[in-house]
mmCIF file of C-alpha atoms in Angstrom:
data_model
loop_
_atom_site.group_PDB
_atom_site.id
_atom_site.type_symbol
_atom_site.label_atom_id
_atom_site.label_comp_id
_atom_site.label_asym_id
_atom_site.label_seq_id
_atom_site.Cartn_x
_atom_site.Cartn_y
_atom_site.Cartn_z
ATOM 1 C CA UNK A 17 69.916 -18.487 -36.302
ATOM 2 C CA UNK A 18 71.478 -21.902 -35.876
ATOM 3 C CA UNK A 19 75.273 -21.970 -36.395
ATOM 4 C CA UNK A 20 76.528 -23.983 -39.353
ATOM 5 C CA UNK A 21 79.749 -25.978 -38.898
ATOM 6 C CA UNK A 22 81.713 -26.903 -42.029
ATOM 7 C CA UNK A 23 83.811 -30.084 -41.703
ATOM 8 C CA UNK A 24 86.533 -30.950 -44.205
ATOM 9 C CA UNK A 25 86.106 -34.252 -46.008
ATOM 10 C CA UNK A 26 88.615 -36.669 -44.414
ATOM 11 C CA UNK A 27 86.875 -39.842 -45.487
ATOM 12 C CA UNK A 28 85.459 -40.355 -42.027
ATOM 13 C CA UNK A 29 81.764 -40.206 -41.357
ATOM 14 C CA UNK A 30 80.528 -36.790 -40.252
ATOM 15 C CA UNK A 31 79.631 -36.794 -36.568
ATOM 16 C CA UNK A 32 75.941 -36.631 -35.780
ATOM 17 C CA UNK A 33 75.076 -33.199 -34.352
ATOM 18 C CA UNK A 34 73.668 -33.148 -30.848
ATOM 19 C CA UNK A 35 69.886 -33.013 -30.832
ATOM 20 C CA UNK A 36 68.409 -29.756 -29.675
ATOM 21 C CA UNK A 37 65.296 -29.691 -27.516
ATOM 22 C CA UNK A 38 62.147 -29.490 -29.569
ATOM 23 C CA UNK A 39 61.091 -26.338 -27.711
ATOM 24 C CA UNK A 40 63.787 -23.864 -26.719
ATOM 25 C CA UNK A 41 62.393 -21.860 -23.827
ATOM 26 C CA UNK A 42 63.767 -18.480 -22.780
ATOM 27 C CA UNK A 43 63.330 -18.083 -19.057
ATOM 28 C CA UNK A 44 63.392 -14.286 -18.964
ATOM 29 C CA UNK A 45 60.547 -14.138 -21.496
ATOM 30 C CA UNK A 46 58.516 -16.653 -19.511
ATOM 31 C CA UNK A 47 58.986 -14.541 -16.379
ATOM 32 C CA UNK A 48 57.990 -11.348 -18.194
ATOM 33 C CA UNK A 49 54.794 -12.996 -19.450
ATOM 34 C CA UNK A 50 54.151 -14.329 -15.948
ATOM 35 C CA UNK A 51 54.236 -10.731 -14.691
ATOM 36 C CA UNK A 52 51.822 -9.550 -17.384
ATOM 37 C CA UNK A 53 49.453 -12.446 -16.640
ATOM 38 C CA UNK A 54 49.688 -11.638 -12.925
ATOM 39 C CA UNK A 55 48.615 -8.054 -13.647
ATOM 40 C CA UNK A 56 45.657 -9.390 -15.627
ATOM 41 C CA UNK A 57 44.629 -11.689 -12.769
ATOM 42 C CA UNK A 58 44.902 -8.749 -10.344
ATOM 43 C CA UNK A 59 42.426 -6.781 -12.455
ATOM 44 C CA UNK A 60 44.975 -4.787 -14.460
ATOM 45 C CA UNK A 61 46.905 -3.143 -11.619
ATOM 46 C CA UNK A 62 49.083 -4.386 -8.763
ATOM 47 C CA UNK A 63 51.956 -3.498 -6.488
ATOM 48 C CA UNK A 64 55.426 -4.992 -6.771
ATOM 49 C CA UNK A 65 54.690 -7.004 -3.633
ATOM 50 C CA UNK A 66 51.488 -8.409 -5.113
ATOM 51 C CA UNK A 67 53.295 -9.325 -8.326
ATOM 52 C CA UNK A 68 56.040 -11.026 -6.341
ATOM 53 C CA UNK A 69 53.420 -13.065 -4.434
ATOM 54 C CA UNK A 70 51.485 -13.934 -7.611
ATOM 55 C CA UNK A 71 54.507 -15.084 -9.601
ATOM 56 C CA UNK A 72 56.826 -16.431 -6.900
ATOM 57 C CA UNK A 73 59.676 -14.364 -8.375
ATOM 58 C CA UNK A 74 62.315 -12.653 -6.253
ATOM 59 C CA UNK A 75 61.877 -8.938 -5.606
ATOM 60 C CA UNK A 76 64.949 -7.785 -7.588
ATOM 61 C CA UNK A 77 63.837 -9.918 -10.552
ATOM 62 C CA UNK A 78 60.347 -8.391 -10.465
ATOM 63 C CA UNK A 79 61.783 -4.862 -10.456
ATOM 64 C CA UNK A 80 64.239 -5.534 -13.310
ATOM 65 C CA UNK A 81 61.490 -7.044 -15.465
ATOM 66 C CA UNK A 82 59.088 -4.215 -14.661
ATOM 67 C CA UNK A 83 61.633 -1.587 -15.687
ATOM 68 C CA UNK A 84 62.113 -3.337 -19.047
ATOM 69 C CA UNK A 85 58.358 -3.697 -19.610
ATOM 70 C CA UNK A 86 57.864 -0.018 -18.736
ATOM 71 C CA UNK A 87 60.531 0.977 -21.276
ATOM 72 C CA UNK A 88 58.603 -0.966 -23.930
ATOM 73 C CA UNK A 89 55.259 0.574 -22.988
ATOM 74 C CA UNK A 90 53.828 -2.782 -21.933
ATOM 75 C CA UNK A 91 53.492 -1.670 -18.294
ATOM 76 C CA UNK A 92 53.276 1.763 -16.731
ATOM 77 C CA UNK A 93 53.694 2.968 -13.166
ATOM 78 C CA UNK A 94 50.829 4.794 -11.464
ATOM 79 C CA UNK A 95 51.231 7.807 -9.121
ATOM 80 C CA UNK A 96 50.779 5.540 -6.086
ATOM 81 C CA UNK A 97 53.796 3.488 -7.370
ATOM 82 C CA UNK A 98 51.682 0.472 -8.280
ATOM 83 C CA UNK A 99 51.850 -0.935 -11.800
ATOM 84 C CA UNK A 100 49.276 -1.258 -14.581
ATOM 85 C CA UNK A 101 49.052 -2.782 -18.045
ATOM 86 C CA UNK A 102 50.540 -0.447 -20.653
ATOM 87 C CA UNK A 103 49.047 1.147 -23.749
ATOM 88 C CA UNK A 104 51.340 -0.751 -26.129
ATOM 89 C CA UNK A 105 49.468 -3.946 -25.260
ATOM 90 C CA UNK A 106 46.304 -2.555 -26.863
ATOM 91 C CA UNK A 107 47.255 -2.977 -30.554
ATOM 92 C CA UNK A 108 48.642 -6.428 -29.780
ATOM 93 C CA UNK A 109 45.387 -7.418 -28.102
ATOM 94 C CA UNK A 110 43.243 -5.954 -30.867
ATOM 95 C CA UNK A 111 45.176 -7.814 -33.554
ATOM 96 C CA UNK A 112 44.978 -11.061 -31.604
ATOM 97 C CA UNK A 113 41.251 -10.817 -30.929
ATOM 98 C CA UNK A 114 40.471 -10.115 -34.582
ATOM 99 C CA UNK A 115 42.518 -13.139 -35.607
ATOM 100 C CA UNK A 116 40.561 -15.226 -33.113
ATOM 101 C CA UNK A 117 37.349 -13.964 -34.680
ATOM 102 C CA UNK A 118 38.475 -15.219 -38.076
ATOM 103 C CA UNK A 119 39.008 -18.710 -36.706
ATOM 104 C CA UNK A 120 35.357 -18.867 -35.666
ATOM 105 C CA UNK A 121 33.820 -17.765 -38.982
ATOM 106 C CA UNK A 122 33.216 -21.266 -40.490
ATOM 107 C CA UNK A 123 31.187 -22.372 -37.456
ATOM 108 C CA UNK A 124 29.378 -19.029 -37.399
ATOM 109 C CA UNK A 125 28.417 -19.433 -41.068
ATOM 110 C CA UNK A 126 26.920 -22.840 -40.295
ATOM 111 C CA UNK A 127 24.896 -21.335 -37.449
ATOM 112 C CA UNK A 128 23.534 -18.575 -39.714
ATOM 113 C CA UNK A 129 22.471 -21.316 -42.140
ATOM 114 C CA UNK A 130 20.577 -23.091 -39.355
ATOM 115 C CA UNK A 131 18.956 -20.049 -37.735
ATOM 116 C CA UNK A 132 18.717 -17.450 -40.514
ATOM 117 C CA UNK A 133 19.785 -14.580 -38.240
ATOM 118 C CA UNK A 134 23.032 -12.616 -37.867
ATOM 119 C CA UNK A 135 25.731 -14.211 -35.695
ATOM 120 C CA UNK A 136 28.412 -12.246 -33.823
ATOM 121 C CA UNK A 137 31.519 -13.104 -31.824
ATOM 122 C CA UNK A 138 32.703 -10.765 -29.077
ATOM 123 C CA UNK A 139 35.545 -10.704 -26.576
ATOM 124 C CA UNK A 140 36.117 -8.778 -23.359
ATOM 125 C CA UNK A 141 38.722 -6.055 -23.765
ATOM 126 C CA UNK A 142 39.459 -3.258 -21.277
ATOM 127 C CA UNK A 143 36.209 -3.976 -19.397
ATOM 128 C CA UNK A 144 34.123 -3.531 -22.555
ATOM 129 C CA UNK A 145 32.992 -5.943 -25.235
ATOM 130 C CA UNK A 146 34.575 -5.694 -28.661
ATOM 131 C CA UNK A 147 32.981 -7.425 -31.635
ATOM 132 C CA UNK A 148 35.628 -9.476 -33.427
ATOM 133 C CA UNK A 149 33.614 -11.291 -36.122
ATOM 134 C CA UNK A 150 30.195 -11.248 -37.745
ATOM 135 C CA UNK A 151 28.329 -13.336 -40.293
ATOM 136 C CA UNK A 152 25.196 -11.418 -41.397
ATOM 137 C CA UNK A 153 21.760 -12.883 -41.936
ATOM 138 C CA UNK A 154 20.705 -13.484 -45.551
ATOM 139 C CA UNK A 155 17.367 -11.786 -44.843
ATOM 140 C CA UNK A 156 16.698 -8.299 -46.179
ATOM 141 C CA UNK A 157 15.892 -6.926 -42.707
ATOM 142 C CA UNK A 158 18.871 -7.948 -40.596
ATOM 143 C CA UNK A 159 21.098 -6.761 -37.783
ATOM 144 C CA UNK A 160 24.579 -5.497 -38.626
ATOM 145 C CA UNK A 161 27.354 -4.945 -36.071
ATOM 146 C CA UNK A 162 30.643 -3.538 -37.297
ATOM 147 C CA UNK A 163 33.706 -5.625 -36.425
ATOM 148 C CA UNK A 164 35.796 -3.609 -33.982
ATOM 149 C CA UNK A 165 32.781 -1.888 -32.430
ATOM 150 C CA UNK A 166 32.930 -1.595 -28.649
ATOM 151 C CA UNK A 167 29.918 -1.688 -26.339
ATOM 152 C CA UNK A 168 29.093 -1.773 -22.654
ATOM 153 C CA UNK A 169 28.868 -5.152 -20.992
ATOM 154 C CA UNK A 170 25.720 -4.468 -18.957
ATOM 155 C CA UNK A 171 23.494 -3.672 -21.960
ATOM 156 C CA UNK A 172 24.549 -6.467 -24.336
ATOM 157 C CA UNK A 173 23.801 -10.176 -24.313
ATOM 158 C CA UNK A 174 27.446 -11.008 -25.029
ATOM 159 C CA UNK A 175 28.534 -8.791 -22.150
ATOM 160 C CA UNK A 176 26.086 -10.334 -19.701
ATOM 161 C CA UNK A 177 27.107 -13.845 -20.807
ATOM 162 C CA UNK A 178 30.711 -12.956 -19.931
ATOM 163 C CA UNK A 179 29.812 -11.178 -16.687
ATOM 164 C CA UNK A 180 27.992 -14.325 -15.548
ATOM 165 C CA UNK A 181 31.356 -16.140 -15.525
ATOM 166 C CA UNK A 182 32.834 -13.651 -13.005
ATOM 167 C CA UNK A 183 32.688 -13.306 -9.236
ATOM 168 C CA UNK A 184 30.232 -10.635 -8.014
ATOM 169 C CA UNK A 185 33.031 -8.396 -6.696
ATOM 170 C CA UNK A 186 34.681 -8.413 -10.109
ATOM 171 C CA UNK A 187 31.357 -7.513 -11.750
ATOM 172 C CA UNK A 188 30.910 -4.586 -9.344
ATOM 173 C CA UNK A 189 34.433 -3.387 -10.135
ATOM 174 C CA UNK A 190 33.740 -3.494 -13.877
ATOM 175 C CA UNK A 191 30.477 -1.592 -13.479
ATOM 176 C CA UNK A 192 32.139 0.988 -11.219
ATOM 177 C CA UNK A 193 34.864 1.486 -13.824
ATOM 178 C CA UNK A 194 32.663 1.790 -16.912
ATOM 179 C CA UNK A 195 29.401 3.011 -15.451
ATOM 180 C CA UNK A 196 26.029 1.710 -16.632
ATOM 181 C CA UNK A 197 24.813 4.200 -19.245
ATOM 182 C CA UNK A 198 21.243 3.949 -20.458
ATOM 183 C CA UNK A 199 20.988 2.938 -24.115
ATOM 184 C CA UNK A 200 17.187 2.491 -24.176
ATOM 185 C CA UNK A 201 14.360 2.662 -21.675
ATOM 186 C CA UNK A 202 14.930 -1.054 -20.999
ATOM 187 C CA UNK A 203 18.650 -0.844 -20.128
ATOM 188 C CA UNK A 204 19.639 -1.888 -16.611
ATOM 189 C CA UNK A 205 21.409 1.089 -15.028
ATOM 190 C CA UNK A 206 21.955 -0.166 -11.456
ATOM 191 C CA UNK A 207 24.285 -2.995 -10.350
ATOM 192 C CA UNK A 208 21.657 -4.649 -8.143
ATOM 193 C CA UNK A 209 19.237 -5.833 -10.846
ATOM 194 C CA UNK A 210 22.143 -6.932 -13.039
ATOM 195 C CA UNK A 211 23.707 -8.964 -10.219
ATOM 196 C CA UNK A 212 20.331 -10.644 -9.664
ATOM 197 C CA UNK A 213 20.230 -11.709 -13.326
ATOM 198 C CA UNK A 214 23.735 -13.168 -13.527
ATOM 199 C CA UNK A 215 23.200 -16.366 -11.470
ATOM 200 C CA UNK A 216 20.154 -17.162 -13.624
ATOM 201 C CA UNK A 217 22.199 -16.558 -16.766
ATOM 202 C CA UNK A 218 24.950 -18.817 -15.446
ATOM 203 C CA UNK A 219 22.494 -21.590 -14.613
ATOM 204 C CA UNK A 220 20.597 -21.524 -17.930
ATOM 205 C CA UNK A 221 23.764 -21.021 -19.974
ATOM 206 C CA UNK A 222 22.648 -18.038 -22.049
ATOM 207 C CA UNK A 223 21.984 -14.311 -21.722
ATOM 208 C CA UNK A 224 19.307 -12.183 -23.354
ATOM 209 C CA UNK A 225 19.376 -8.537 -24.408
ATOM 210 C CA UNK A 226 15.716 -7.664 -24.838
ATOM 211 C CA UNK A 227 15.894 -4.237 -26.533
ATOM 212 C CA UNK A 228 18.432 -3.090 -23.908
ATOM 213 C CA UNK A 229 21.021 -2.016 -26.480
ATOM 214 C CA UNK A 230 18.738 -1.042 -29.363
ATOM 215 C CA UNK A 231 14.953 -0.779 -29.568
ATOM 216 C CA UNK A 232 13.362 -3.387 -31.823
ATOM 217 C CA UNK A 233 16.325 -5.751 -31.523
ATOM 218 C CA UNK A 234 16.610 -8.874 -29.395
ATOM 219 C CA UNK A 235 19.899 -10.690 -28.950
ATOM 220 C CA UNK A 236 20.853 -13.894 -27.156
ATOM 221 C CA UNK A 237 24.377 -15.011 -26.330
ATOM 222 C CA UNK A 238 26.259 -17.975 -24.895
ATOM 223 C CA UNK A 239 29.793 -17.985 -23.467
ATOM 224 C CA UNK A 240 32.563 -19.640 -25.472
ATOM 225 C CA UNK A 241 34.364 -22.243 -23.328
ATOM 226 C CA UNK A 242 38.130 -22.810 -23.522
ATOM 227 C CA UNK A 243 38.741 -19.448 -25.137
ATOM 228 C CA UNK A 244 42.009 -17.592 -24.522
ATOM 229 C CA UNK A 245 39.994 -14.763 -22.967
ATOM 230 C CA UNK A 246 36.348 -14.205 -22.023
ATOM 231 C CA UNK A 247 34.334 -14.540 -25.216
ATOM 232 C CA UNK A 248 30.704 -14.995 -26.239
ATOM 233 C CA UNK A 249 28.742 -15.981 -29.326
ATOM 234 C CA UNK A 250 25.496 -14.182 -30.097
ATOM 235 C CA UNK A 251 22.526 -14.261 -32.460
ATOM 236 C CA UNK A 252 20.495 -11.101 -33.042
ATOM 237 C CA UNK A 253 17.456 -10.082 -35.026
ATOM 238 C CA UNK A 254 14.206 -8.125 -34.934
ATOM 239 C CA UNK A 255 12.033 -8.818 -31.909
ATOM 240 C CA UNK A 256 9.266 -10.098 -34.185
ATOM 241 C CA UNK A 257 11.522 -12.969 -35.348
ATOM 242 C CA UNK A 258 13.650 -13.564 -32.257
ATOM 243 C CA UNK A 259 10.739 -14.600 -30.038
ATOM 244 C CA UNK A 260 10.568 -17.127 -27.192
ATOM 245 C CA UNK A 261 10.146 -20.056 -29.577
ATOM 246 C CA UNK A 262 13.222 -18.937 -31.517
ATOM 247 C CA UNK A 263 15.234 -18.724 -28.292
ATOM 248 C CA UNK A 264 14.272 -22.265 -27.271
ATOM 249 C CA UNK A 265 15.291 -23.560 -30.689
ATOM 250 C CA UNK A 266 18.479 -21.502 -30.986
ATOM 251 C CA UNK A 267 20.131 -21.944 -27.591
ATOM 252 C CA UNK A 268 21.087 -25.662 -27.960
ATOM 253 C CA UNK A 269 22.516 -24.981 -31.430
ATOM 254 C CA UNK A 270 24.454 -21.979 -30.134
ATOM 255 C CA UNK A 271 25.905 -23.947 -27.217
ATOM 256 C CA UNK A 272 27.011 -26.686 -29.612
ATOM 257 C CA UNK A 273 28.641 -24.132 -31.911
ATOM 258 C CA UNK A 274 30.336 -22.303 -29.026
ATOM 259 C CA UNK A 275 31.771 -25.589 -27.766
ATOM 260 C CA UNK A 276 33.133 -26.396 -31.251
ATOM 261 C CA UNK A 277 34.727 -22.934 -31.462
ATOM 262 C CA UNK A 278 36.233 -23.375 -27.989
ATOM 263 C CA UNK A 279 37.762 -26.695 -29.003
ATOM 264 C CA UNK A 280 39.275 -25.061 -32.069
ATOM 265 C CA UNK A 281 40.807 -22.321 -29.929
ATOM 266 C CA UNK A 282 42.266 -24.895 -27.552
ATOM 267 C CA UNK A 283 44.039 -26.585 -30.451
ATOM 268 C CA UNK A 284 45.374 -23.417 -32.068
#
């Protein structure tokens, strides 16, 4: 709280208070966030030496900050003495991603009006996709995905759209961590075929889940640029309605909407 100074009335003009900087930055907080971001960039775990190299901070500073973050549950130390993101970050991340989903709803509603099918927004969280917003189709037979639902990346269009933005080694690490469970007979369950798809997805700018998550359902997704984390926008519906002609019509509209959502995120 800013201190208040009371000056007795002596007939003289009150001195003008010194102007404070518009943004008051706290260096120790910036350094703590730098460490957390460094852990994210290292894939969630890293040694003290790696964190020192990533952040440019001195070794004693890194250790002092890590001890404080561990005490708050934001970081934890592994048996091999490396460090990992802590469990207390999870509710913070979940609350933030749901808030981000709410920001996208107006654009998603417009897209439902143009396409007539359900529109979802998903983000990458703990190497899975989590659905953070949905606007359902007005049609009687429609797809419904519960907000907060988690799904594998390899079997969903939103997941594949996000995987296509990663380096192959990072994709392999994600698949090794989560596995590639079979959801339907059409689900890809080996890294090789998935890795072959991703450059094509990156080049065309959209991913397709053709009954890989649920039989009778086709979903297409585009990545959201400028998002605070990896995110994707998807449209899903019955295979009879979401055919090749629908995909050709929908993809340009989805890319336009995703770009508008990304610009909104960049301003918020």
